[in-house]
CSV table of C-alpha atoms and ligand atoms in Angstrom, one decimal:
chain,number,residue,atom,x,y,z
A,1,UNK,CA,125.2,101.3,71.9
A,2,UNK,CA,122.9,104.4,72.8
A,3,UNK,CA,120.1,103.7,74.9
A,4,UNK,CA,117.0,106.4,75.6
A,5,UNK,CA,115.5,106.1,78.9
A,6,UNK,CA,111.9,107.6,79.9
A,7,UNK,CA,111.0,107.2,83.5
A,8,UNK,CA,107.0,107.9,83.5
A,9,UNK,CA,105.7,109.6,87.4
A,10,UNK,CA,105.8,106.5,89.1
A,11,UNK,CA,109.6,106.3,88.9
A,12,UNK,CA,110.0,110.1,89.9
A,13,UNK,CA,107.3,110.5,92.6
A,14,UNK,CA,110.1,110.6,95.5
A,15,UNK,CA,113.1,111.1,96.3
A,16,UNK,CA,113.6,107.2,97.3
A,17,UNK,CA,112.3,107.0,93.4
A,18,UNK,CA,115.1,109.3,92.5
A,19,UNK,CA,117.7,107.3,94.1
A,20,UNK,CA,116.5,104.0,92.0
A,21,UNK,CA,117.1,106.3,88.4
A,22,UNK,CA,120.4,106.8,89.7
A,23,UNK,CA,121.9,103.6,90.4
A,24,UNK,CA,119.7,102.2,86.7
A,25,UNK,CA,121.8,105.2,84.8
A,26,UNK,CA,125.2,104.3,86.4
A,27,UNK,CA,124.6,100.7,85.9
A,28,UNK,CA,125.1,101.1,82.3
A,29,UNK,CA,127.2,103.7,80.0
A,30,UNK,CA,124.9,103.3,77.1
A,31,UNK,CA,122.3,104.9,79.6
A,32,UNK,CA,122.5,109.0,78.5
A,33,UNK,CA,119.5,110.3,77.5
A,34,UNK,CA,116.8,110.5,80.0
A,35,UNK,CA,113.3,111.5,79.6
A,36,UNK,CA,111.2,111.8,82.3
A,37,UNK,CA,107.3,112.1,83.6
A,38,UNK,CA,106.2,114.8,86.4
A,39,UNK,CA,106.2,113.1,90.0
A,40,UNK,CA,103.4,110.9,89.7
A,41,UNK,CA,102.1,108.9,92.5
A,42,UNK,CA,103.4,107.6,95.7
A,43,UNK,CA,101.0,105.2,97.1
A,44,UNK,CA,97.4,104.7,95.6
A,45,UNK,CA,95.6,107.4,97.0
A,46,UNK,CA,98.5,109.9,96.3
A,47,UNK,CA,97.6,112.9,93.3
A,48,UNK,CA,100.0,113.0,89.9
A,49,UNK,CA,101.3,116.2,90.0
A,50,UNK,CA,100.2,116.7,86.3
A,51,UNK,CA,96.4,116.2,87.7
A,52,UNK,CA,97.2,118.5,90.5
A,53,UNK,CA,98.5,121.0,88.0
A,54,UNK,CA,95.0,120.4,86.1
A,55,UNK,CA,93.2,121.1,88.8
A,56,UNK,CA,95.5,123.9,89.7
A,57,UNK,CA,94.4,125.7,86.2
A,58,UNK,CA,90.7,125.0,86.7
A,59,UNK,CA,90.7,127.1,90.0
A,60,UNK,CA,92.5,130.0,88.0
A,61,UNK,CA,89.8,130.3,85.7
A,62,UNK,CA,87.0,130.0,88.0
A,63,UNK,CA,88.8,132.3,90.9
A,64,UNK,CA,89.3,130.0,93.3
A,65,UNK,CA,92.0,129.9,95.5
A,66,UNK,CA,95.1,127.4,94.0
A,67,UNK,CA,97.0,128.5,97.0
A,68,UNK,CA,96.7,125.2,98.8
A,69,UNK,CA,97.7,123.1,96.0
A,70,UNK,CA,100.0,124.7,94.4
A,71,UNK,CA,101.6,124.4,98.5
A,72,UNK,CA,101.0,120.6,97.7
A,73,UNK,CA,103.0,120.7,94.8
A,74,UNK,CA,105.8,122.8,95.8
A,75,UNK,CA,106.7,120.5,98.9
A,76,UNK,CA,106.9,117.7,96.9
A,77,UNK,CA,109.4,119.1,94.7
A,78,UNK,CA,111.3,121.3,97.4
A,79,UNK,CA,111.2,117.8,99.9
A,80,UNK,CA,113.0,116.1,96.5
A,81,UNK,CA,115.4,118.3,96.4
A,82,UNK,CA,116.1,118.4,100.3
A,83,UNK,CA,116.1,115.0,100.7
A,84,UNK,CA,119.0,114.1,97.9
A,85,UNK,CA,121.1,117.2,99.1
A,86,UNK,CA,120.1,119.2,95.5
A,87,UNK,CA,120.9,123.0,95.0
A,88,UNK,CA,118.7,123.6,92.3
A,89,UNK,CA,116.8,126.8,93.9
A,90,UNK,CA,113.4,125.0,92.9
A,91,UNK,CA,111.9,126.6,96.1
A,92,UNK,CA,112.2,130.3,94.6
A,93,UNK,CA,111.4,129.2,90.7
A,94,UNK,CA,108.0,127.8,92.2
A,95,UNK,CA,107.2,130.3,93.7
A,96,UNK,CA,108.1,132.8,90.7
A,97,UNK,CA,105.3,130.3,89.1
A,98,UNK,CA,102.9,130.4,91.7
A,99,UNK,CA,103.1,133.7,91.8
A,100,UNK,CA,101.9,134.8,88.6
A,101,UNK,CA,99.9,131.3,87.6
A,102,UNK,CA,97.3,133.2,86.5
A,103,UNK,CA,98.5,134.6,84.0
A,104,UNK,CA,99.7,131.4,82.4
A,105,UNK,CA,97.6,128.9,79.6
A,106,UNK,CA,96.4,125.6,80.8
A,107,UNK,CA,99.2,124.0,78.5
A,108,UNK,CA,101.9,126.3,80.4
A,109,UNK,CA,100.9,125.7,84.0
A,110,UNK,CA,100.2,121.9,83.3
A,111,UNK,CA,104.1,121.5,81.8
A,112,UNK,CA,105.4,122.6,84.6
A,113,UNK,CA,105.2,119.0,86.1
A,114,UNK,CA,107.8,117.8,84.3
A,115,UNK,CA,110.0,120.5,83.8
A,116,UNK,CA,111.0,120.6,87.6
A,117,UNK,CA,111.2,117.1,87.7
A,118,UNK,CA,113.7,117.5,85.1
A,119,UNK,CA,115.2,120.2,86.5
A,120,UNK,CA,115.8,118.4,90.0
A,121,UNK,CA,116.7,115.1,87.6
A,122,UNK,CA,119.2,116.8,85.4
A,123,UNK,CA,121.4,117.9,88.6
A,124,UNK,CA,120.8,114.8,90.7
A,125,UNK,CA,122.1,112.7,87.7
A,126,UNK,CA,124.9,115.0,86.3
A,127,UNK,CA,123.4,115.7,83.1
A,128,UNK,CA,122.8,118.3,81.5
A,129,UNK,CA,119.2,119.8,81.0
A,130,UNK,CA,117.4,120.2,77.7
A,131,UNK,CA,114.0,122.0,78.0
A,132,UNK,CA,111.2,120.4,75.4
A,133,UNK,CA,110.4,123.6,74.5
A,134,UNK,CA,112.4,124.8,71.6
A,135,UNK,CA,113.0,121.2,71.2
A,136,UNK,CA,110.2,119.1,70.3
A,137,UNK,CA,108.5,121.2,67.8
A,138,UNK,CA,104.8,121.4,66.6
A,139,UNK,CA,103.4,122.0,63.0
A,140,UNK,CA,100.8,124.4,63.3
A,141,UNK,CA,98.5,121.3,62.5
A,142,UNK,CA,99.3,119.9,66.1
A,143,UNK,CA,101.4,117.0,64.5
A,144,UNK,CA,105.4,117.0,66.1
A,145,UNK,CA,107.5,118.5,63.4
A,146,UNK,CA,110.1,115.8,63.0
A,147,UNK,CA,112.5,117.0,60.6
A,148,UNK,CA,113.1,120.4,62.9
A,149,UNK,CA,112.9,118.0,66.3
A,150,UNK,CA,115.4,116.0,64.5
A,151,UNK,CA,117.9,118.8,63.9
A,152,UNK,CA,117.4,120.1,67.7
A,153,UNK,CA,117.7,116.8,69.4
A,154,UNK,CA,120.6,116.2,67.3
A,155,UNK,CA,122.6,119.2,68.0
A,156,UNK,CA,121.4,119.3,72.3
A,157,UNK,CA,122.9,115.3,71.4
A,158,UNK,CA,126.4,116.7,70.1
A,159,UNK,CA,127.0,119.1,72.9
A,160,UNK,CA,127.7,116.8,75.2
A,161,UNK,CA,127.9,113.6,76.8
A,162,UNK,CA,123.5,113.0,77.1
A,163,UNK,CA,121.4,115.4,78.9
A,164,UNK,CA,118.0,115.2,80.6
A,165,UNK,CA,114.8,115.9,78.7
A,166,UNK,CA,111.1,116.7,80.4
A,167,UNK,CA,108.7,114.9,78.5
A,168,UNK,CA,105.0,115.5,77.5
A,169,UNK,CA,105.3,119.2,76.0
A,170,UNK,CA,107.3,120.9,73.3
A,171,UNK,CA,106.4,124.4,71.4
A,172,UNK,CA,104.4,125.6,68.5
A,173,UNK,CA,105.5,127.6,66.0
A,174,UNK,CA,104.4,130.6,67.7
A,175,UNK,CA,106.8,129.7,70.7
A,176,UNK,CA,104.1,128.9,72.8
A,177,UNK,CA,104.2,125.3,75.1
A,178,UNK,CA,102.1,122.4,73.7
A,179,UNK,CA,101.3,119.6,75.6
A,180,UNK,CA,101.4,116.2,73.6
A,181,UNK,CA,98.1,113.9,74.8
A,182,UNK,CA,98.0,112.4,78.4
A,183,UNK,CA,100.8,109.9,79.0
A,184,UNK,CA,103.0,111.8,76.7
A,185,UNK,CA,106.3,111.3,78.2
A,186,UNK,CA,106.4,108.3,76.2
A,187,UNK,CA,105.8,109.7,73.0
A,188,UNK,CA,108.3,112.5,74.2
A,189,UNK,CA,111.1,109.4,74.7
A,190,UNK,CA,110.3,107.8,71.4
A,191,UNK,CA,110.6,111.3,69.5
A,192,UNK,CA,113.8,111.5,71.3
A,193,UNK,CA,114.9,108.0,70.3
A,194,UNK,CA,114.3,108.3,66.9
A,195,UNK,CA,115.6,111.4,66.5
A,196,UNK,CA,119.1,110.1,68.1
A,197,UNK,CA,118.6,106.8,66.0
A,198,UNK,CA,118.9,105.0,69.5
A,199,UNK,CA,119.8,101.0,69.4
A,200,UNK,CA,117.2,100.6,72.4
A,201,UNK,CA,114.0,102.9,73.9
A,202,UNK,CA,113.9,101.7,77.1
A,203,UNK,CA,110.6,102.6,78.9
A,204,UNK,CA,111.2,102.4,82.9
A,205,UNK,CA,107.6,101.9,84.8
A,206,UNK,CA,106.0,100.6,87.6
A,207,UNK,CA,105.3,97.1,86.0
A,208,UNK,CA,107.5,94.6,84.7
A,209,UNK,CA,106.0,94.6,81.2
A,210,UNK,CA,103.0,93.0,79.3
A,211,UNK,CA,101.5,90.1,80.7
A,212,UNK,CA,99.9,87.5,79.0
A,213,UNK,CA,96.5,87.8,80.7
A,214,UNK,CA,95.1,90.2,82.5
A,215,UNK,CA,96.0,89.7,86.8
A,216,UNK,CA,92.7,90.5,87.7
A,217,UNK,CA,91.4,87.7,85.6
A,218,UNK,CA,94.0,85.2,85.8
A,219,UNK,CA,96.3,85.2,89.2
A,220,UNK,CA,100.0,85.5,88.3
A,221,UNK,CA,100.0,85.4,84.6
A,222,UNK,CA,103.7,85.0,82.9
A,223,UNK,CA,105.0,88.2,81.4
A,224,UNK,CA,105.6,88.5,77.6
A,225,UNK,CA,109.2,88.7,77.0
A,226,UNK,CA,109.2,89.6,73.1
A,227,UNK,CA,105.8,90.4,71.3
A,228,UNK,CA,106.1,92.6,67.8
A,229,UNK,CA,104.6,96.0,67.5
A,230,UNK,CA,101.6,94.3,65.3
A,231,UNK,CA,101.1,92.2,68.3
A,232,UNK,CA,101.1,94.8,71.3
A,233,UNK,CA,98.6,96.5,69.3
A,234,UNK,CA,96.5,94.0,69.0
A,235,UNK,CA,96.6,93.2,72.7
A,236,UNK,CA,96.6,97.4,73.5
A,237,UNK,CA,93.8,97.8,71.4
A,238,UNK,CA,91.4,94.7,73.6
A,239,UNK,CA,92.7,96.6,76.8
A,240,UNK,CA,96.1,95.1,77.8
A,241,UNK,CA,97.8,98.7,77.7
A,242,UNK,CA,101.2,99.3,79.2
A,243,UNK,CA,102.9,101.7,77.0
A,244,UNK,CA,100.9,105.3,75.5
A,245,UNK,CA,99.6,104.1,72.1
A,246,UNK,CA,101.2,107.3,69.9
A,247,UNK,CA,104.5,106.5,71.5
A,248,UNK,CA,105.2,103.2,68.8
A,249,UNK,CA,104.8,105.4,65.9
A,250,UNK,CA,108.0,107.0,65.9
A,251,UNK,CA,110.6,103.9,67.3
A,252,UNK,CA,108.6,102.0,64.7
A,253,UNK,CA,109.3,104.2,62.0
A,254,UNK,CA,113.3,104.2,62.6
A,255,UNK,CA,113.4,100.9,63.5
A,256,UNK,CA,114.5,100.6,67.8
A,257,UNK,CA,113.2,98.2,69.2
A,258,UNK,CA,111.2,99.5,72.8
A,259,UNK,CA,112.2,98.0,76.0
A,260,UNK,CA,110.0,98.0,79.1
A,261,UNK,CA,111.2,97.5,82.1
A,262,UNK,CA,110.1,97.5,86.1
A,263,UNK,CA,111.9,100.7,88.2
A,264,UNK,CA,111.1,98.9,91.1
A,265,UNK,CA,112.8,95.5,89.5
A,266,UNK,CA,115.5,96.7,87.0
A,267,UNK,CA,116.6,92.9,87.8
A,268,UNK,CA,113.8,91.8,85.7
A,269,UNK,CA,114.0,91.2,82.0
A,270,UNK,CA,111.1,92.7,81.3
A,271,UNK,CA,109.3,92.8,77.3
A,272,UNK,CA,110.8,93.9,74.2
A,273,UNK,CA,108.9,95.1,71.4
A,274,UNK,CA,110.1,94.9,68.2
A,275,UNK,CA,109.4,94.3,64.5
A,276,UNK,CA,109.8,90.7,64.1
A,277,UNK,CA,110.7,88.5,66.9
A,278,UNK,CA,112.1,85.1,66.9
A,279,UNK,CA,110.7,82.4,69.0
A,280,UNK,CA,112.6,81.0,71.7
A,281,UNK,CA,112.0,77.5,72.7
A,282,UNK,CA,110.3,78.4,76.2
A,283,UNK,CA,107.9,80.9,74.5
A,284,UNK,CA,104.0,79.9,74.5
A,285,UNK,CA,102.4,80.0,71.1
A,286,UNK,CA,100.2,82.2,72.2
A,287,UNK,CA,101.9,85.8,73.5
A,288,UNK,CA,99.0,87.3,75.2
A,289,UNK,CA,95.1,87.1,75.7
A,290,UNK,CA,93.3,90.4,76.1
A,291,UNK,CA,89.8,91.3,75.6
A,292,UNK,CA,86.5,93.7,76.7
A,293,UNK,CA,83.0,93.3,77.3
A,294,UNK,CA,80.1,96.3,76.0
A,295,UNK,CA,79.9,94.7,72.3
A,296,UNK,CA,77.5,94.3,70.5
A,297,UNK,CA,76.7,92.0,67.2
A,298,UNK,CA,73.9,92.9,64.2
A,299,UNK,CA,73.5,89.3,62.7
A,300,UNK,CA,72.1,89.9,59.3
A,301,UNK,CA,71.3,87.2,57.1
A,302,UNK,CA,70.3,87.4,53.2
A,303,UNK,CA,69.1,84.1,51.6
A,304,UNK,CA,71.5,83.8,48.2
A,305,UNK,CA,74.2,86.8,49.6
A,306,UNK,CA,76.8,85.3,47.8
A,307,UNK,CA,75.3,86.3,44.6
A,308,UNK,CA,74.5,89.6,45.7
A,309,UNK,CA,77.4,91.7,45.1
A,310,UNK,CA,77.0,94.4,46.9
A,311,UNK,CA,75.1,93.8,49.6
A,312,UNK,CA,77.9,93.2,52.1
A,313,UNK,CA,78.8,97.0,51.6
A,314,UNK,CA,75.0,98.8,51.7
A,315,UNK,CA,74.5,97.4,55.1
A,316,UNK,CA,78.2,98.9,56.6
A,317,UNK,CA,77.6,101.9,54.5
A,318,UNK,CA,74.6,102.4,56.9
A,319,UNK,CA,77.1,102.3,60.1
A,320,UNK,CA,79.5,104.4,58.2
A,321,UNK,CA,76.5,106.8,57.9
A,322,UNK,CA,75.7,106.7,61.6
A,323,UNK,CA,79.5,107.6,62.2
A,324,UNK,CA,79.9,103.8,64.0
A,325,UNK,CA,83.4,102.1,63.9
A,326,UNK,CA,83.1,98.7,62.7
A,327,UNK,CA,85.3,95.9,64.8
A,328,UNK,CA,84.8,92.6,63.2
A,329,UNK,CA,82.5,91.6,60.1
A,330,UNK,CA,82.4,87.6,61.0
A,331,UNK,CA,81.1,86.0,57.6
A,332,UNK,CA,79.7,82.8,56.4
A,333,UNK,CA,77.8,82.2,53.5
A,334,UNK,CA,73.9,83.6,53.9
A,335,UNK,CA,74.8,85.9,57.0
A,336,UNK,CA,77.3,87.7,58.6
A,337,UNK,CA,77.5,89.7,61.6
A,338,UNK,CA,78.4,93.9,62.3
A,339,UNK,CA,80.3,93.9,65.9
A,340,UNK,CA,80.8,97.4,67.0
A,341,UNK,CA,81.2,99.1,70.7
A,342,UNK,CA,77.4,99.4,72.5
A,343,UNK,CA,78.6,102.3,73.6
A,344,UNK,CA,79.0,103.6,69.5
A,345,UNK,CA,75.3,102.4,69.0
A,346,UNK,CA,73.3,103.4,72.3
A,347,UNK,CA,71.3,106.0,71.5
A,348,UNK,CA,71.1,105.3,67.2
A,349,UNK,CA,70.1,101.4,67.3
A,350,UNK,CA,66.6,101.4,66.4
A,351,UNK,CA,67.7,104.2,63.7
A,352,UNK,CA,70.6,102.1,62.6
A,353,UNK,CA,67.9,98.8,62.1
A,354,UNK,CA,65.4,100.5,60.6
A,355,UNK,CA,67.9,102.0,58.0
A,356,UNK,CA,69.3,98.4,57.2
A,357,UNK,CA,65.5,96.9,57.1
A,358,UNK,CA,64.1,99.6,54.6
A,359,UNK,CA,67.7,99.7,52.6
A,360,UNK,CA,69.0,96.9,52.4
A,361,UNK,CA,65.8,94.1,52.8
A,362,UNK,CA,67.7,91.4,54.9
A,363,UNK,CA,66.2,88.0,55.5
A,364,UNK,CA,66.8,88.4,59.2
A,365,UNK,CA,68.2,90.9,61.0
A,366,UNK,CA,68.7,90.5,64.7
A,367,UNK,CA,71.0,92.0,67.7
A,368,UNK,CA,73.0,90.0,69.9
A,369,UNK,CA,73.7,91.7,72.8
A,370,UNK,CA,76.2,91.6,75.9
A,371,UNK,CA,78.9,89.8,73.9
A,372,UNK,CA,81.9,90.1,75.1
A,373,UNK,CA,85.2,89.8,72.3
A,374,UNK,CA,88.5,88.2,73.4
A,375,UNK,CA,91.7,88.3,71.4
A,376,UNK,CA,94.2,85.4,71.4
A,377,UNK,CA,97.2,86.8,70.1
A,378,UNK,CA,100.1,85.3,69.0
A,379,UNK,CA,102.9,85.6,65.7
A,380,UNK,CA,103.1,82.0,65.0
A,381,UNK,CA,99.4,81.1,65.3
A,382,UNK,CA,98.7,80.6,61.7
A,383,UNK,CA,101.7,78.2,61.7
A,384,UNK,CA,100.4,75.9,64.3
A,385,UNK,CA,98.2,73.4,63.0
A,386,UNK,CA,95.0,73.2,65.0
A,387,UNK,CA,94.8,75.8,67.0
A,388,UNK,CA,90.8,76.5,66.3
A,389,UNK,CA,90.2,73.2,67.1
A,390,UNK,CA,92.0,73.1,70.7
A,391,UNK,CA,90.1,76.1,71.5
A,392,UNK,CA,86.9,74.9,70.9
A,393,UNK,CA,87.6,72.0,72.5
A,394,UNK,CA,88.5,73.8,75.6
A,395,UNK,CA,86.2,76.3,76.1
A,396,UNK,CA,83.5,73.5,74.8
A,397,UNK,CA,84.5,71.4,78.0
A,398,UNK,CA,84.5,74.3,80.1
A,399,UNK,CA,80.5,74.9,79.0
A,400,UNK,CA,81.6,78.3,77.8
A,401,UNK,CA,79.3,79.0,74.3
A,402,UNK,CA,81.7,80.7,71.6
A,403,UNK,CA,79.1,83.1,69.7
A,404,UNK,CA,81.1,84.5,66.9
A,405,UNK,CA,84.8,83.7,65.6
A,406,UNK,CA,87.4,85.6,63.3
A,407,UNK,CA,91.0,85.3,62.3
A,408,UNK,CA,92.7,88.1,60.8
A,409,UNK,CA,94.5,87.5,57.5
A,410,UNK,CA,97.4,88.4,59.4
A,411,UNK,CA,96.5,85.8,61.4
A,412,UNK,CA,98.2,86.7,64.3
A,413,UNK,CA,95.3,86.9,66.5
A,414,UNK,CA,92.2,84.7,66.8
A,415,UNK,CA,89.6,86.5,68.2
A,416,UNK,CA,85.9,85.3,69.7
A,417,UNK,CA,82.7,86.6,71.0
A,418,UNK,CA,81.7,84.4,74.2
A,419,UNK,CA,78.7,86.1,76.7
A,420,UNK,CA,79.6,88.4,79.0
A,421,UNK,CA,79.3,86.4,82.1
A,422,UNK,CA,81.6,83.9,80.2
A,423,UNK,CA,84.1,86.3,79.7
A,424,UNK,CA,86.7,85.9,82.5
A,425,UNK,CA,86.4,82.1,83.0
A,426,UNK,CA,86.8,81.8,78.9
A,427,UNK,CA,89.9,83.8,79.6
A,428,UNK,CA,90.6,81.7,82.4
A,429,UNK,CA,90.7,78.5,80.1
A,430,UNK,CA,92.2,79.8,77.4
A,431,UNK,CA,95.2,80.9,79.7
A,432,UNK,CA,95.4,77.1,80.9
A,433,UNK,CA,94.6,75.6,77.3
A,434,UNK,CA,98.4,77.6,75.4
A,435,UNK,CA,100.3,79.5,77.9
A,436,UNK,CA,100.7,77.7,81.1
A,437,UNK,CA,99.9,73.7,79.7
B,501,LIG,N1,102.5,113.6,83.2
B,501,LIG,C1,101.8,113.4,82.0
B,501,LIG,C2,100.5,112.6,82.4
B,501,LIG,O1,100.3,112.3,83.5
B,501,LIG,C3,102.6,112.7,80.9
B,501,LIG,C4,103.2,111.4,81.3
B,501,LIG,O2,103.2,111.0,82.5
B,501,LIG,O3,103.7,110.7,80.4
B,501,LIG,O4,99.7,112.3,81.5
């Protein structure tokens, strides 16, 4: 069993955070491979290092003094290191940095976050370090070079007995650092995984996992124990996002399933993503409930649309024109409706209607504003027999208007338009109605 680890900043923001790695590595053999985040925050109010080090870069090019924060930065690392007893000389490599940051790239300065973090974590654990750079490789395009990430990963892999990776950046082709997008430690661990053709990419956080509502909305919601990819993305996409989007892609791909789990509560089972998951008895029909407000709906009816063939197309050619991403095209009959972001259609919506009027000659043609879309998600929804019908049901008692309603083909998600001052009590009642009945 090979397991890939990737602690994002919260788990390496102190020393004390430092101390929890350790004892979740030597809990377990299969745990060899770390990857891990700069020092991220401490308490709320506390700076990621990796924002620091933005910052840092934005006073080199406008000549202002970094010299405070880059003092910020280095005691964080150097109180690390003095605090676990490391001998890493970190004090004089940052200050070999700091001294000659200006000369340095954005990409450079900003990859220095995790790269000391790994440094101080590849000691403190007894692993060997592996710099991303020369490692995780770019294509010219931007895109990670697999195949040559592959080969590198594999042969850091057969040195030894695991090793300690900083996530986030590798190099292009030119040999210069590249950062990957923000959050990219975790697209840094699933690269990794892959690569090693891990059983398990085990993502360590500061949250026990997807929940199946969102704790603002609902007060303790259960957390999702197994959900598929499809799912997560479903639920990631409405705004229930725990793990950095690109980061599926490549576990996906080679088939590990991804494991996230709490730092703070390594007690706790946490979720497991994976292809297909089976049901277990205890499991709600319904995994998770996400959703966001700012939509919008263009209701167009045509008397007779069936017959026109066609027509369906003209009128989301015009958004396709106006560069808009489409959400959901809710059908019936005569009429359907176009729901896309507001913010997509702000400043173009009187273009956009007049285009549809003078092309495409609906019967009606009208805008439904402050809509608000929720996604009920769930792998065995299609199976359950009257699932629509317990929904309306609910959120008819509860007074709560549904405006528009789709299923995917899929059909792993149900998903409905409600007003936007309905949206968190619809949530609420949903919540009540198929997970905690
Ligand atoms: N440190 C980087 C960021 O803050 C990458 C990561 O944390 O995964 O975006």
């Amino acid at each position: 069993m090979i397991k890939i680890t990737k602690f994002g900043g919260s788990s390496t923001a102190d020393a004390g955070q430092f101390r929890k790695i350790k004892a979740i590595i030597e809990s377990d053999p299969s745990r060899k491979f770390v990857v891990v985040s700069a020092a991220g925050k401490r308490y709320k109010e506390d700076n990621k290092v990796t924002d620091l080090l933005y910052l840092v870069d934005a006073h080199c090019q406008y000549h202002v003094d970094a010299r405070p924060l880059l003092s910020d930065i280095r005691s964080r690392y150097v109180s690390i290191a003095h605090e676990l007893g490391l001998s890493y000389p970190i004090a004089d490599e940052f200050d070999d940095f700091a001294a000659h940051v200006s000369e340095f790239d954005t990409e450079y300065i900003v990859s220095r976050g995790e790269y000391f973090t790994a440094r101080l974590m590849s000691e403190w654990l007894g692993l060997p370090f592996v710099d991303a750079a020369g490692t995780v490789l770019f294509h010219h395009d931007g895109t990670v070079n697999m195949e040559a990430t592959r080969e590198r990963v594999r042969a850091e892999a057969m040195r030894g007995d695991g090793f300690v990776m900083p996530g986030f950046y590798g190099t292009t082709p030119e040999g210069d650092i590249k950062l990957l997008s923000r959050g990219g430690g975790d697209v840094t661990g699933a690269i990794v995984a892959s690569c090693i053709g891990a059983d398990l990419y085990e993502n360590w956080t500061d949250v026990s996992g997807f929940l199946t509502a969102d704790p603002r909305i609902v007060d303790n919601p259960r957390s999702i124990r197994r959900i598929t990819f499809d799912e997560m993305r479903e639920l990631s996409y409405m705004g229930a996002s725990v793990l950095q989007e690109e980061a599926i892609f490549p576990v996906r791909a080679a088939n590990i399933p991804i494991r996230i789990k709490n730092t703070n509560h390594p007690e706790v089972h946490g979720t497991t993503i994976r292809e297909t998951a089976e049901m277990g008895e205890d499991e709600p029909l319904v995994t998770g409930i996400a959703g966001r407000k700012d939509f919008m709906s263009f209701h167009v009816r045509k008397n007779h649309m069936a017959d026109a063939i066609g027509y369906m197309r003209k009128v989301l050619g015009v958004f396709e024109r106006y560069g808009v991403s489409i959400e959901h095209v809710p059908t019936s009959i005569d009429s359907f409706g176009v729901v896309v972001n507001e913010a997509d259609v702000k400043d173009k919506l009187f273009s956009i209607m007049r285009a549809i009027e003078e092309e495409t000659e609906p019967d009606e043609l009208r805008v439904l504003d402050d809509l608000a879309m929720i996604s009920v998600v769930g792998r065995n929804l299609s199976s359950a027999k009257g699932t629509a019908g317990k929904l309306f049901s609910a959120l008819g008692e509860a007074n709560i208007n549904i405006r528009l309603l789709t299923q995917s083909a899929q059909e792993i998600n149900i998903t409905l338009g409600v007003e936007e001052e309905d949206f968190e009590e619809a949530i609420r009642v949903i919540y009540r109605t198929f997970v905690d009945d």
